[in-house]
Coordinates of C-alpha atoms and ligand atoms in Angstrom, one line a residue:
X80 CA 27.0 -45.1 -21.6
X81 CA 23.4 -45.6 -20.4
X82 CA 21.8 -42.9 -18.3
X83 CA 22.1 -43.5 -14.5
X84 CA 20.8 -42.0 -11.4
X85 CA 24.3 -40.5 -10.9
X86 CA 24.0 -38.6 -14.2
X87 CA 20.8 -37.1 -12.9
X88 CA 22.5 -36.2 -9.7
X89 CA 25.4 -34.6 -11.6
X90 CA 22.9 -32.5 -13.7
X91 CA 21.1 -31.4 -10.5
X92 CA 17.9 -33.2 -11.5
X93 CA 18.0 -35.5 -8.5
X94 CA 19.0 -34.1 -5.1
X95 CA 21.8 -35.4 -3.0
X96 CA 23.7 -34.5 0.1
X97 CA 26.9 -33.1 -1.3
X98 CA 30.1 -33.3 0.8
X99 CA 32.6 -32.2 -1.9
X100 CA 32.6 -30.9 -5.5
X101 CA 35.2 -29.7 -7.9
X102 CA 35.3 -29.6 -11.7
X103 CA 35.9 -33.4 -12.1
X104 CA 34.6 -35.0 -8.9
X105 CA 31.5 -35.1 -6.8
X106 CA 31.1 -36.8 -3.3
X107 CA 27.7 -37.2 -1.6
X108 CA 26.0 -39.4 1.0
X109 CA 24.8 -42.8 0.0
X110 CA 21.0 -43.0 0.1
X111 CA 21.1 -46.5 1.6
X112 CA 24.1 -46.3 4.0
X113 CA 25.8 -49.3 5.5
X114 CA 26.8 -47.0 8.3
X115 CA 26.3 -43.3 9.1
X116 CA 28.6 -41.2 7.0
X117 CA 28.7 -43.8 4.1
X118 CA 29.8 -41.5 1.2
X119 CA 30.1 -42.0 -2.6
X120 CA 32.9 -40.4 -4.5
X121 CA 32.3 -40.2 -8.3
X122 CA 34.0 -38.7 -11.3
X123 CA 31.9 -36.4 -13.4
X124 CA 33.1 -38.2 -16.5
X125 CA 30.4 -40.7 -17.5
X126 CA 32.4 -44.0 -17.3
X127 CA 30.5 -47.1 -16.3
X128 CA 33.5 -49.0 -14.8
X129 CA 36.9 -48.0 -13.5
X130 CA 38.8 -49.6 -16.4
X131 CA 36.9 -47.2 -18.7
X132 CA 37.9 -44.0 -16.8
X133 CA 40.4 -41.5 -18.3
X134 CA 43.7 -41.0 -16.5
X135 CA 42.7 -37.4 -15.8
X136 CA 39.5 -38.3 -14.0
X137 CA 41.2 -41.2 -12.2
X138 CA 43.9 -38.8 -11.0
X139 CA 41.2 -36.3 -9.9
X140 CA 39.3 -39.0 -7.9
X141 CA 42.5 -40.3 -6.4
X142 CA 43.4 -36.9 -5.1
X143 CA 40.1 -36.4 -3.5
X144 CA 39.5 -39.9 -2.0
X145 CA 42.0 -39.6 0.9
X146 CA 40.6 -36.2 1.8
X147 CA 37.0 -37.6 1.9
X148 CA 38.2 -40.6 4.0
X149 CA 39.8 -38.2 6.5
X150 CA 36.6 -36.1 6.6
X151 CA 34.3 -39.1 7.0
X152 CA 36.4 -40.4 9.9
X153 CA 36.5 -37.0 11.6
X154 CA 32.8 -36.4 11.2
X155 CA 31.7 -39.9 12.3
X156 CA 34.4 -40.6 14.9
X157 CA 35.2 -43.9 13.1
X158 CA 38.8 -45.0 13.2
X159 CA 38.4 -47.7 10.5
X160 CA 36.7 -47.7 7.2
X161 CA 36.5 -49.6 3.9
X162 CA 36.8 -48.1 0.4
X163 CA 34.8 -50.3 -2.0
X164 CA 34.6 -50.0 -5.7
X165 CA 32.3 -52.4 -7.7
X166 CA 32.6 -53.1 -11.4
X167 CA 30.0 -55.1 -13.3
X168 CA 26.8 -56.8 -12.1
X169 CA 28.6 -60.0 -11.0
X170 CA 30.7 -57.8 -8.7
X171 CA 27.6 -56.2 -7.1
X172 CA 27.6 -53.0 -9.2
X173 CA 24.1 -51.6 -9.3
X174 CA 24.7 -48.1 -10.7
X175 CA 26.8 -48.1 -13.9
X176 CA 28.7 -44.9 -13.3
X177 CA 32.1 -45.3 -11.6
X178 CA 31.9 -44.7 -7.8
X179 CA 33.9 -45.3 -4.7
X180 CA 32.2 -46.2 -1.5
X181 CA 33.8 -44.8 1.7
X182 CA 32.2 -46.8 4.5
X183 CA 33.0 -46.2 8.1
X184 CA 33.4 -49.3 10.2
X185 CA 32.0 -49.1 13.7
X186 CA 31.1 -52.2 15.7
X187 CA 28.8 -54.4 13.7
X188 CA 28.0 -51.6 11.3
X189 CA 29.7 -51.0 8.0
X190 CA 30.8 -53.3 5.2
X191 CA 30.6 -57.1 5.9
X192 CA 33.1 -59.1 3.9
X193 CA 33.3 -62.7 3.0
X194 CA 36.9 -63.3 1.9
X195 CA 37.3 -66.8 0.5
X196 CA 41.1 -66.7 0.0
X197 CA 42.9 -69.3 -2.0
X198 CA 46.7 -69.8 -2.0
X199 CA 48.9 -68.4 -4.8
X200 CA 50.4 -71.2 -6.9
X201 CA 54.0 -70.2 -7.7
X202 CA 53.9 -71.7 -11.3
X203 CA 50.6 -70.1 -12.2
X204 CA 51.6 -66.8 -10.5
X205 CA 54.6 -66.3 -12.8
X206 CA 52.5 -66.7 -16.0
X207 CA 49.6 -64.6 -14.5
X208 CA 51.9 -61.8 -13.6
X209 CA 53.5 -61.8 -17.1
X210 CA 50.0 -61.8 -18.7
X211 CA 48.8 -58.9 -16.6
X212 CA 52.1 -57.0 -17.1
X213 CA 52.0 -57.4 -20.9
X214 CA 48.4 -56.3 -21.0
X215 CA 49.2 -52.9 -19.3
Ligands
AMP420 P1 27.0 -50.2 -6.2 O1 26.3 -51.5 -5.8 O2 28.4 -50.2 -5.9 O3 26.7 -49.9 -7.7 O4 26.4 -49.1 -5.3 C1 25.5 -48.1 -5.7 C2 25.2 -47.3 -4.6 O5 24.5 -46.1 -5.0 C3 24.3 -48.0 -3.5 O6 25.0 -48.0 -2.3 C4 23.1 -47.1 -3.4 O7 22.6 -47.0 -2.1 C5 23.6 -45.8 -4.0 N1 22.5 -44.9 -4.5 C6 21.6 -45.2 -5.5 N2 20.9 -44.2 -5.7 C7 21.3 -43.2 -5.0 C8 20.9 -41.8 -4.8 N3 19.9 -41.3 -5.5 N4 21.6 -41.0 -3.9 C9 22.6 -41.6 -3.2 N5 23.0 -42.8 -3.3 C10 22.4 -43.6 -4.2

């Protein structure tokens, strides 16, 4: 995996505002927040995208995420938030080390979403579900 700014943060070569750390996970404030309290939760394992992450790191991140969400809400007073996780440049990933954004939603601040929903076609859905299930 190529070197990223998060590798440097994990090695202590670049400073960050840490909010949580254990042996597998680090959480710190995003340097360009969409709202006050915007926090990043990252595994220490150097995986570029979520599909490349080990089960052990995924479990460790999954255990920590709800705690960080509760803490962000308590600290900011927000009662709504988004958890965003981008994979690949086409999906707006800029730092190629797995990370989860915890973004408080308050008024106009926070994550803006354009959600161009389609409609599930029953015929296509069956074969799609089978294709995904057989790839698991
Ligand atoms: P993404 O587009 O999902 O890859 O988001 C990467 C995030 O990392 C952005 O929200 C950046 O603001 C954030 N970021 C980049 N460099 C740093 C840094 N040195 N400290 C904290 N956050 C950073």
